[in-house]
Coordinates of C-alpha atoms in Angstrom, one line a residue:
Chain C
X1 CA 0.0 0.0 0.0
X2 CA 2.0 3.0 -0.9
X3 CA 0.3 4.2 -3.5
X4 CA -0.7 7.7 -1.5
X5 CA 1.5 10.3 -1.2
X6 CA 2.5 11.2 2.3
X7 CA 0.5 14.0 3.7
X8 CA 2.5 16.8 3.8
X9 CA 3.2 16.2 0.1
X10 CA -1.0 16.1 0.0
X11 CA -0.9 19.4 1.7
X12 CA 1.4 21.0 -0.2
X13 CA -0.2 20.7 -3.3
X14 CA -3.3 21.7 -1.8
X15 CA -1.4 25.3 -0.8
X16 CA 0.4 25.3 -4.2
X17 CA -3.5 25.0 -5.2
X18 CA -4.1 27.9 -3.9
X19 CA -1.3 30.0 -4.4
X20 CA -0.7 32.7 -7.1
X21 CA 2.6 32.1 -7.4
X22 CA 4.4 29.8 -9.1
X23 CA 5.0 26.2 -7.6
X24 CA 6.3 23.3 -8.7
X25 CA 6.4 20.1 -6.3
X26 CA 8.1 16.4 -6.6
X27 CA 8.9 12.8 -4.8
X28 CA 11.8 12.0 -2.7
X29 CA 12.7 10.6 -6.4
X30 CA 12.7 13.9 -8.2
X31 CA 9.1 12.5 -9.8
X32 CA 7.2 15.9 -11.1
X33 CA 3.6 15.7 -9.3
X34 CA 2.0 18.7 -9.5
X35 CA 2.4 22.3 -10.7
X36 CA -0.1 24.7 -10.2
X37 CA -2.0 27.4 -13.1
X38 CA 0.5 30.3 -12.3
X39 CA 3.5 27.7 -12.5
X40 CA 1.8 26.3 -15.8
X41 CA 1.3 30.0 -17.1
X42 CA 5.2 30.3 -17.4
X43 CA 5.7 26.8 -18.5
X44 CA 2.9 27.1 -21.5
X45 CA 1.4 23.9 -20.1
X46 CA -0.9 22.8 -17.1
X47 CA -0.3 20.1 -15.3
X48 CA -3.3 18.4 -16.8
X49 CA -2.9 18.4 -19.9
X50 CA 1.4 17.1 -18.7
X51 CA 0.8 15.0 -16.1
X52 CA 3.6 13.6 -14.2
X53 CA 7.0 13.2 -15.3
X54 CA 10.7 11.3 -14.0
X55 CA 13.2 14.1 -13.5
X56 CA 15.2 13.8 -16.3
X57 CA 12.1 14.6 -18.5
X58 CA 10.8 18.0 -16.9
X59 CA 14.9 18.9 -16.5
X60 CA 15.0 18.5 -20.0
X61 CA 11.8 19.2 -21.0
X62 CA 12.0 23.2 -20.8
X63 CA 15.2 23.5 -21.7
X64 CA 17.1 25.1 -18.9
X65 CA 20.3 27.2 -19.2
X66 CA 22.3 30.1 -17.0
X67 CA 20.7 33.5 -18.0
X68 CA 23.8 33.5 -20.2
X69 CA 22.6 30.4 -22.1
X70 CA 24.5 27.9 -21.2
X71 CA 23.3 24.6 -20.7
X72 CA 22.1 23.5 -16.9
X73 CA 22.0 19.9 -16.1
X74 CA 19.2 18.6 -14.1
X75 CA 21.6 17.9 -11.4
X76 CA 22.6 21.8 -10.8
X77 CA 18.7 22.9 -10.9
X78 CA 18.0 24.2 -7.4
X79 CA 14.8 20.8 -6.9
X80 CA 17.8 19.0 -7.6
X81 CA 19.9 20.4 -4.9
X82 CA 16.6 20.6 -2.4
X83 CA 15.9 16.5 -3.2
X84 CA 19.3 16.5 -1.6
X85 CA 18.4 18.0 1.4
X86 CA 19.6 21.9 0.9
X87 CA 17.5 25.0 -0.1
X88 CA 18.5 26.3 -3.1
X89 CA 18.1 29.5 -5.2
X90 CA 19.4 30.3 -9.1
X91 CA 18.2 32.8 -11.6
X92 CA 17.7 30.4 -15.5
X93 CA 16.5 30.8 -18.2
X94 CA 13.4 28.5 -19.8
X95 CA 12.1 27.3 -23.1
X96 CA 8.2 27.3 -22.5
X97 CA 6.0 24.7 -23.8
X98 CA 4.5 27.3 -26.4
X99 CA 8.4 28.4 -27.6
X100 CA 8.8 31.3 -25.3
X101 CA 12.3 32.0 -23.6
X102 CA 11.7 33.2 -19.8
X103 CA 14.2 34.7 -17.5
X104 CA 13.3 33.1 -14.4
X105 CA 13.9 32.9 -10.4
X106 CA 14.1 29.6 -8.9
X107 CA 14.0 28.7 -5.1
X108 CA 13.9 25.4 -4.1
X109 CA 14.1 23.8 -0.4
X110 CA 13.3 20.1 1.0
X111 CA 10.0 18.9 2.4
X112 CA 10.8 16.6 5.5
X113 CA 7.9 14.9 7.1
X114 CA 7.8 12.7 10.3
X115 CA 9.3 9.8 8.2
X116 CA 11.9 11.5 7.0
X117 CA 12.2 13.8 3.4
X118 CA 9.5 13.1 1.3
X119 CA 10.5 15.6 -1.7
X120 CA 11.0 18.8 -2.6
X121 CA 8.9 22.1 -3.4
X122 CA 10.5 25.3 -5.8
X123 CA 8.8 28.8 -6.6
X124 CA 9.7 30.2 -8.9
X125 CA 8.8 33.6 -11.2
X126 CA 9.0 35.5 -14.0
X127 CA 11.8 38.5 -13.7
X128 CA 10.5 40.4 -16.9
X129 CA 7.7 40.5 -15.8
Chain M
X1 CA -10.5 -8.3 17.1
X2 CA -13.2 -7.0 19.4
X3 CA -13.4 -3.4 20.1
X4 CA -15.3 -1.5 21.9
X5 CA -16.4 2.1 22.0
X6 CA -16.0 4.4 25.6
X7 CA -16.0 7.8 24.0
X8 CA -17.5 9.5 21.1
X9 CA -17.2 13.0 21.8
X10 CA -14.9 15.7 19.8
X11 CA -13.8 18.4 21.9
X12 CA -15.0 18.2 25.0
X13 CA -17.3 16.0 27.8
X14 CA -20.5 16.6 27.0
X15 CA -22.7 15.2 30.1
X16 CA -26.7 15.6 30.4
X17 CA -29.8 14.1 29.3
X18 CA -29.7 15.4 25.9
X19 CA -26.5 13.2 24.6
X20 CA -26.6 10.5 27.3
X21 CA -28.0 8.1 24.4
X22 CA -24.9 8.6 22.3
X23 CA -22.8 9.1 24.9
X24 CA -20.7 12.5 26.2
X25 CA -17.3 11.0 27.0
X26 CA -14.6 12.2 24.9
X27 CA -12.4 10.0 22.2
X28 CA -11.7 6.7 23.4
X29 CA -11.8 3.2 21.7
X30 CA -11.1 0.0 23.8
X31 CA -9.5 -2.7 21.2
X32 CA -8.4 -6.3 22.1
X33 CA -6.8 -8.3 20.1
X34 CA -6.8 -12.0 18.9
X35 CA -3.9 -12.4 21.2
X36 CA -5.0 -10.9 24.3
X37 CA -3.2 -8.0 23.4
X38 CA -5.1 -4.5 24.9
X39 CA -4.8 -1.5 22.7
X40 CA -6.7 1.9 23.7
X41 CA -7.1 4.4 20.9
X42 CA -7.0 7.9 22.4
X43 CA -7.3 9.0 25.5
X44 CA -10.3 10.9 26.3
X45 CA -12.4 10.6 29.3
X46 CA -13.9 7.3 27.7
X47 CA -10.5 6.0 29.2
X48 CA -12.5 5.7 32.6
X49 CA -14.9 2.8 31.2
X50 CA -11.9 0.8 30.1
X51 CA -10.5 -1.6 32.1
X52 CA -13.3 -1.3 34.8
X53 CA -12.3 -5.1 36.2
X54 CA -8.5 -4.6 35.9
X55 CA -5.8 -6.8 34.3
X56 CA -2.5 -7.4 34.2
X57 CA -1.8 -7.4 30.4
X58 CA 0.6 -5.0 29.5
X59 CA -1.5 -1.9 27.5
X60 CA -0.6 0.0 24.5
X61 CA -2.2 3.4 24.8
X62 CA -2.0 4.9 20.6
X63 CA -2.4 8.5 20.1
X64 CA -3.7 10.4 17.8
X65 CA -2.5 13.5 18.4
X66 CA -2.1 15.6 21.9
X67 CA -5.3 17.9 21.8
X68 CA -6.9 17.8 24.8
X69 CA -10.2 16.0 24.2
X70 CA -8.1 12.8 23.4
X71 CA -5.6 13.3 26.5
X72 CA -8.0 14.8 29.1
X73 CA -8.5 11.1 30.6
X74 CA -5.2 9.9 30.8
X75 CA -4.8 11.2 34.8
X76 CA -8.4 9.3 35.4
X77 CA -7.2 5.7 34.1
X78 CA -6.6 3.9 37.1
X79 CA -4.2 1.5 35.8
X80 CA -1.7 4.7 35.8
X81 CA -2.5 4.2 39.5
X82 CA -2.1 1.0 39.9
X83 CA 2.1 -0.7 40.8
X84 CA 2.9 -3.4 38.2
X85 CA 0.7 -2.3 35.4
X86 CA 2.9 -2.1 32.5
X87 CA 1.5 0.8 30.2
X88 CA 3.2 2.2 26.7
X89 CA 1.7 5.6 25.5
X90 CA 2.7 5.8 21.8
X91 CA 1.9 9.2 20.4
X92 CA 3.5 11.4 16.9
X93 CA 6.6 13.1 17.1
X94 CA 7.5 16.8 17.3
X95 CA 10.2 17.8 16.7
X96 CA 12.6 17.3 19.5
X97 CA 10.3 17.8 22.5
X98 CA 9.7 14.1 23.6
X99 CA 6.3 12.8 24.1
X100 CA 6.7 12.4 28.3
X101 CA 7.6 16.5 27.8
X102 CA 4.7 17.2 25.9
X103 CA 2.0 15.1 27.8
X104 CA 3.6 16.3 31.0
X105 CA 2.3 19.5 30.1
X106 CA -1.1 18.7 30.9
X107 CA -0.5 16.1 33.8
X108 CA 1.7 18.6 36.0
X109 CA 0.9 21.6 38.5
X110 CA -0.9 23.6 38.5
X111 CA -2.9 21.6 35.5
X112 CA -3.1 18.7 37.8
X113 CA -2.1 17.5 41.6
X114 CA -0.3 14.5 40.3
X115 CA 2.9 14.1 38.3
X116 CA 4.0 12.0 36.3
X117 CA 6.9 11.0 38.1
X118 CA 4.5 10.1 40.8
X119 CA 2.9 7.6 39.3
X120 CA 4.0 4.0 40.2
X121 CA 2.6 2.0 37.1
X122 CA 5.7 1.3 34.9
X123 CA 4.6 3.9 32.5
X124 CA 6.6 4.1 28.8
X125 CA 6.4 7.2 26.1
X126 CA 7.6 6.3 23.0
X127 CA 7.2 8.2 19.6
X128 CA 4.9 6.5 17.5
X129 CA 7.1 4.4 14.1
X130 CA 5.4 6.0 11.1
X131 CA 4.4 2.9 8.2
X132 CA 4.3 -0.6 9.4
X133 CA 5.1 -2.1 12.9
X134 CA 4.1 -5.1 15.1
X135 CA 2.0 -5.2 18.2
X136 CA 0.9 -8.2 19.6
X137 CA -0.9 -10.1 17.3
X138 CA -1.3 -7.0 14.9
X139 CA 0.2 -4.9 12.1
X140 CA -0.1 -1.5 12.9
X141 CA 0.3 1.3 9.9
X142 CA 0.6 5.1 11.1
X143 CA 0.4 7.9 9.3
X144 CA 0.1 11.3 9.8
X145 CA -3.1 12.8 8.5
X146 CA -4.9 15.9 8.2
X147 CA -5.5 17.8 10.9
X148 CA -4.1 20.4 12.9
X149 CA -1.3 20.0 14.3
X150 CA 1.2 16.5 14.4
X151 CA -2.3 14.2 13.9
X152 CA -1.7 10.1 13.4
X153 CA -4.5 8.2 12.3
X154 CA -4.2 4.2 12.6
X155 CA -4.8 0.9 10.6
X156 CA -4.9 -2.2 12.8
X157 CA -4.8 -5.6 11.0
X158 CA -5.2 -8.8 13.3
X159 CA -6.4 -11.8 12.4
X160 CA -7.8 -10.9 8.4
X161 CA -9.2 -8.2 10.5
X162 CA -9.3 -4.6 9.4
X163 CA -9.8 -1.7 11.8
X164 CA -9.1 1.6 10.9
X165 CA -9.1 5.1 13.0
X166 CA -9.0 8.4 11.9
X167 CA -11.0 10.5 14.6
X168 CA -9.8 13.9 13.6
X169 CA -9.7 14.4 10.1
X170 CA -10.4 16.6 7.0
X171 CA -9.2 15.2 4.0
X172 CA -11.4 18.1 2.3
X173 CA -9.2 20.8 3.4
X174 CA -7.1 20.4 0.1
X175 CA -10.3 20.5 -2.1
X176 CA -13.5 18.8 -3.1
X177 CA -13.0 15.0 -2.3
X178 CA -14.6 13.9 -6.0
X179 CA -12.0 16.0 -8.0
X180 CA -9.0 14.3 -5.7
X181 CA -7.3 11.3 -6.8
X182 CA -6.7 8.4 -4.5
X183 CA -3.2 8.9 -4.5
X184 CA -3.4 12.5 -3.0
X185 CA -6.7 11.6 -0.5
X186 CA -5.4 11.8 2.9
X187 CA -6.3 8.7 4.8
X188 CA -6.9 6.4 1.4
X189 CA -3.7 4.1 2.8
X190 CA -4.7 3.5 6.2
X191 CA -8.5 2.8 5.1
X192 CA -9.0 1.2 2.1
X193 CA -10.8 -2.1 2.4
X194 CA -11.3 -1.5 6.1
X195 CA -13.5 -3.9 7.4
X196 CA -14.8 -1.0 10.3
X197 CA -13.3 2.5 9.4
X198 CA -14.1 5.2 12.7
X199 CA -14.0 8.6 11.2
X200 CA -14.7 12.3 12.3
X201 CA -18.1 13.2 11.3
X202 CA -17.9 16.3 13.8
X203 CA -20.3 18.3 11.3
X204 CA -23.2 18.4 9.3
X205 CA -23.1 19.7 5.7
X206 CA -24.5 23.0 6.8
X207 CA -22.1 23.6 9.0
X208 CA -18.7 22.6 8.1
X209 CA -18.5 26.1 6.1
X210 CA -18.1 28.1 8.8
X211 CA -15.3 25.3 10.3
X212 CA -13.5 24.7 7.4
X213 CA -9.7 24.2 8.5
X214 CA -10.6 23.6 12.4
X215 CA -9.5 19.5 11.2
X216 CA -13.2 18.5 10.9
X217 CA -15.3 16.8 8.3
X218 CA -19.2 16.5 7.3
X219 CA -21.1 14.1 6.8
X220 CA -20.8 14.4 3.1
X221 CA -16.9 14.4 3.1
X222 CA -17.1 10.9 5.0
X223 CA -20.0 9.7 2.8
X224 CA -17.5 10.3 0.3
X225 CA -14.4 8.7 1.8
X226 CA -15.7 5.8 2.9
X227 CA -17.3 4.8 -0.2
X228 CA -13.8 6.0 -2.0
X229 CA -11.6 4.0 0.5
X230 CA -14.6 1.0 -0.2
X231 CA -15.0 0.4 4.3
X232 CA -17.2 -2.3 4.9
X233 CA -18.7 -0.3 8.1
X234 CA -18.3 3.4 9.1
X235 CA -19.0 4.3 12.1
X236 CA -19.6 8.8 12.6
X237 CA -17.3 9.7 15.9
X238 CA -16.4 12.8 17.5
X239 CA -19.5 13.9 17.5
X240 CA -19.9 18.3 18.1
X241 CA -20.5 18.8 21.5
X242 CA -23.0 21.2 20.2
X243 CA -25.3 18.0 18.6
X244 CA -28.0 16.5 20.8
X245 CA -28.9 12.9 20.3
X246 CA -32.3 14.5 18.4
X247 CA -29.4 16.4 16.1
X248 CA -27.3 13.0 15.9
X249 CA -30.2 11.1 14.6
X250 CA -31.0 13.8 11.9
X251 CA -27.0 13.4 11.0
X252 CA -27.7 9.4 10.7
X253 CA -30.2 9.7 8.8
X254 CA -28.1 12.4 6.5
X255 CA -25.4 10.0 6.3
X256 CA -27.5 6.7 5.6
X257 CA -29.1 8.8 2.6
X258 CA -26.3 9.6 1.1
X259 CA -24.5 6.3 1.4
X260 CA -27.9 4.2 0.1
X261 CA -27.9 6.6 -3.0
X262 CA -24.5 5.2 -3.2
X263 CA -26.1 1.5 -3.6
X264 CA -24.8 0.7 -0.2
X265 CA -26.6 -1.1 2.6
X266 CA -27.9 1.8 4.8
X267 CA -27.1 -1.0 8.1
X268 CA -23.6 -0.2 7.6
X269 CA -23.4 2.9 8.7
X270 CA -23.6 3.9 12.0
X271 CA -23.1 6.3 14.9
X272 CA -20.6 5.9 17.1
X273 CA -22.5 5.0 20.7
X274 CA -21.0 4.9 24.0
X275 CA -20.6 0.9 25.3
X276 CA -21.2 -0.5 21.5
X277 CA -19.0 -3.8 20.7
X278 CA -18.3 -4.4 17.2
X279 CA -16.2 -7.9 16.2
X280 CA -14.2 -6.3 13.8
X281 CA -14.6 -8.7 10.8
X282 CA -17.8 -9.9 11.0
X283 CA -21.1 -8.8 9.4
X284 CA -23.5 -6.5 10.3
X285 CA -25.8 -8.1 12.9

C-alpha cells in the first residue's frame, strides 16, 4: 500500500492549489507531481494536460540554461539540490512549452515529514515581468 | 478483534440528558486483540470505562495526536494508578520535544495535583514508528493525517481483521474530495478495504463552512471517503459537542441517505454509541 502520497506532500499541493505564485512540487525521487496554473502559465502547459513526469524529463523538457545560455544539467537545478536536502536559489533561463524563452527565479528547499524527506517544493517567477 | 467504544465526543465531555443516548465521554476506543493483546485508541475521558475489572496485560495506549479532548483522561485511568501495570503511550513526534515532555504538560501543576513522576505504574512514552510495525498479534500502519497539528490516524490488521481510525480528520481541506485522486486523499492508505473504518463526522453539511480548517469533516466528506476508500462499516465519531442525540439522529439519517444513494446497505453505517462492541470482521448483525 504505498500508492498515497504522504501528507504533507497532500498538503502541499493543496497550498500550491491555492497559491498565485508559481509552484512546482516532486517525490523523494525527483518524480514531477503537480504544478499549479501560475507555475503552468510560465511553462505554456498545465499540469493536466502534462501530467507527471521522472526528473530527467521535466529537467530536459523546458530547456534550462544560465541566464547567459548555457546549458544546466538537471543535477545543478536548485529541486535538484533541495531533493538533496539543501534549499536552493538560481536565476535560469526557460524554453516554454509554447516556444517562449523566460528569464526566471528559482527557489527550491526540501519537504521533511515525520518519516523522514519526502520531496521537494520550488517557486519560482517571471523576472520580466 | 473485538473493540469497543467508551468515548464518542470531539472536543470536549458533553454530560446531560440530551446526549446520554450517544454518549458524552470524549475520544476513546477499547481494542483487544486475537492475542490478548489491549490497545486503547486515544485517550479521552472514555478511558474511565476501560479496564473497569482490571488486568494485568501489558496496555498500548496509541495517540492520535495531543489535543486535549483525546488526552484529558489519561490522569483518570486507574491502571496509571495501579504498581505493576505495565503501560506504553505511543503518540506522533514533534520535533525534539519528547512525548513524556509534551504530555507532562497537561498532567503537571498547576494543571493537575499528580505528576507524572509520581505515578507507580511502569509507564513508557515512545514516539509512535510511522508505516508498518508489530504489536501483539497485529500490524499496525501510522500515518500522519490531516488535521491540525502532528495528527496520526491508525490501521490495525489482526487476524484478516481490518480496523481503521481516523477520529480527527479533514481530507477536504485540500479540495473537493470527487476531484481528488486516491493517490493525494489523505487517509486512502490506512483505510482502504477497512473492514470497520471510525471517522470524524464532527459536522453536518451546513455547518462545516463556517469550520473549514478547524480538522473536521461533514457528513458528506465521510459519505464520500468511505465509499472511496470502499469500508465495509463506518461508524460517525467525534460527534460536536453542540449536537444533541435528536441532532445526531437527523445526521444518521443524512449519512444513511447519502450512502444508500451510493447503492450501499444503509445498516452499515452507524453512529458511534458509548458501550457499543463491534467484532471487527464480521457482518452486520
Amino acid at each position: 500500500m504505498s500508492d498515497q502520497h504522504p501528507v504533507e506532500l497532500i498538503l502541499a499541493r493543496g497550498l500550491a492549489t491555492n497559491l498565485t505564485t508559481a509552484v512546482f512540487l516532486v517525490d523523494a525521487d525527483g518524480t514531477l507531481l503537480f504544478f499549479n496554473e501560475p507555475a503552468g502559465a510560465l511553462l505554456g502547459v498545465q499540469f493536466e494536460e502534462a501530467g507527471p513526469m521522472a526528473a530527467d524529463e521535466w529537467g530536459a523538457r523546458f530547456a534550462p540554461t544560465t541566464p547567459e545560455g548555457d546549458p544546466l544539467s538537471v543535477s545543478d537545478l536548485p529541486l535538484a539540490l533541495a531533493i538533496g536536502g539543501r534549499a536552493a536559489h538560481s536565476s535560469m533561463r526557460i524554453h516554454s512549452a509554447t516556444g517562449e524563452v523566460r528569464d526566471i527565479e528559482v527557489t527550491a528547499f526540501p519537504l521533511a515529514g515525520r518519516s523522514g524527506q519526502t520531496g521537494a517544493l520550488a517557486i519560482f517567477w517571471d523576472r520580466s515581468s | 478483534m473485538r473493540m469497543r467504544i467508551c468515548g464518542t465526543r470531539g472536543s470536549v465531555p458533553t454530560p446531560g440528558l440530551d446526549s446520554a443516548r450517544y454518549g458524552g465521554n470524549t475520544s476513546c476506543v477499547h481494542v483487544q486483540l486475537s492475542d490478548g493483546t489491549h490497545v486503547i485508541l486515544d485517550a479521552g475521558t472514555g478511558i474511565r470505562n476501560v479496564n473497569r475489572n482490571g488486568t494485568d496485560a501489558p496496555i498500548h495506549v496509541l495517540l492520535t495526536h495531543l489535543h486535549m479532548d483525546h488526552i484529558q483522561g489519561l490522569l483518570f485511568f486507574a491502571p496509571l494508578f495501579r504498581a505493576g501495570a505495565e503501560i506504553t503511550i505511543w503518540g506522533p513526534s514533534a520535533g525534539a520535544i519528547p512525548l513524556r515532555n509534551r504530555i507532562g504538560r497537561y498532567m503537571s501543576a498547576p494543571l493537575t495535583p499528580v505528576e507524572i513522576r509520581e505515578l507507580p505504574s511502569h509507564l513508557d512514552f515512545r514516539n509512535c514508528p510511522i508505516g508498518e510495525w508489530r504489536l501483539g498479534s497485529a500490524r499496525i500502519h501510522a500515518e500522519a493525517v490531516i488535521h491540525r497539528g502532528p495528527t496520526l490516524g491508525y490501521r490495525i490488521e489482526d487476524a484478516d481483521a481490518t480496523l481503521c481510525y481516523l477520529p480527527d480528520h479533514e481530507p477536504a481541506l485540500v479540495g473537493p474530495l470527487d476531484q481528488i485522486g486516491d493517490e493525494w486523499l489523505s487517509g486512502y492508505t490506512l483505510a482502504r478495504n477497512a473492514d470497520v473504518l471510525i471517522h470524524d463526522a464532527q459536522y453536518t453539511d451546513e455547518e462545516y463552512p463556517r469550520h473549514g480548517g478547524w480538522g473536521h469533516s461533514a457528513t458528506s466528506h465521510v459519505v464520500e471517503f468511505a465509499a472511496r476508500c470502499d469500508v465495509a462499516r463506518t461508524v460517525f465519531f467525534h460527534h460536536d459537542p453542540g449536537h444533541t442525540d435528536a441532532q445526531l439522529d437527523r445526521v444518521l439519517d443524512d449519512g444513511r441517505e447519502r450512502w444508500a444513494q451510493r447503492g450501499r446497505d444503509p445498516a452499515t453505517l452507524e453512529l458511534a454509541k458509548e458501550e457499543t462492541v463491534i467484532d471487527v470482521g464480521l457482518p452486520v448483525a
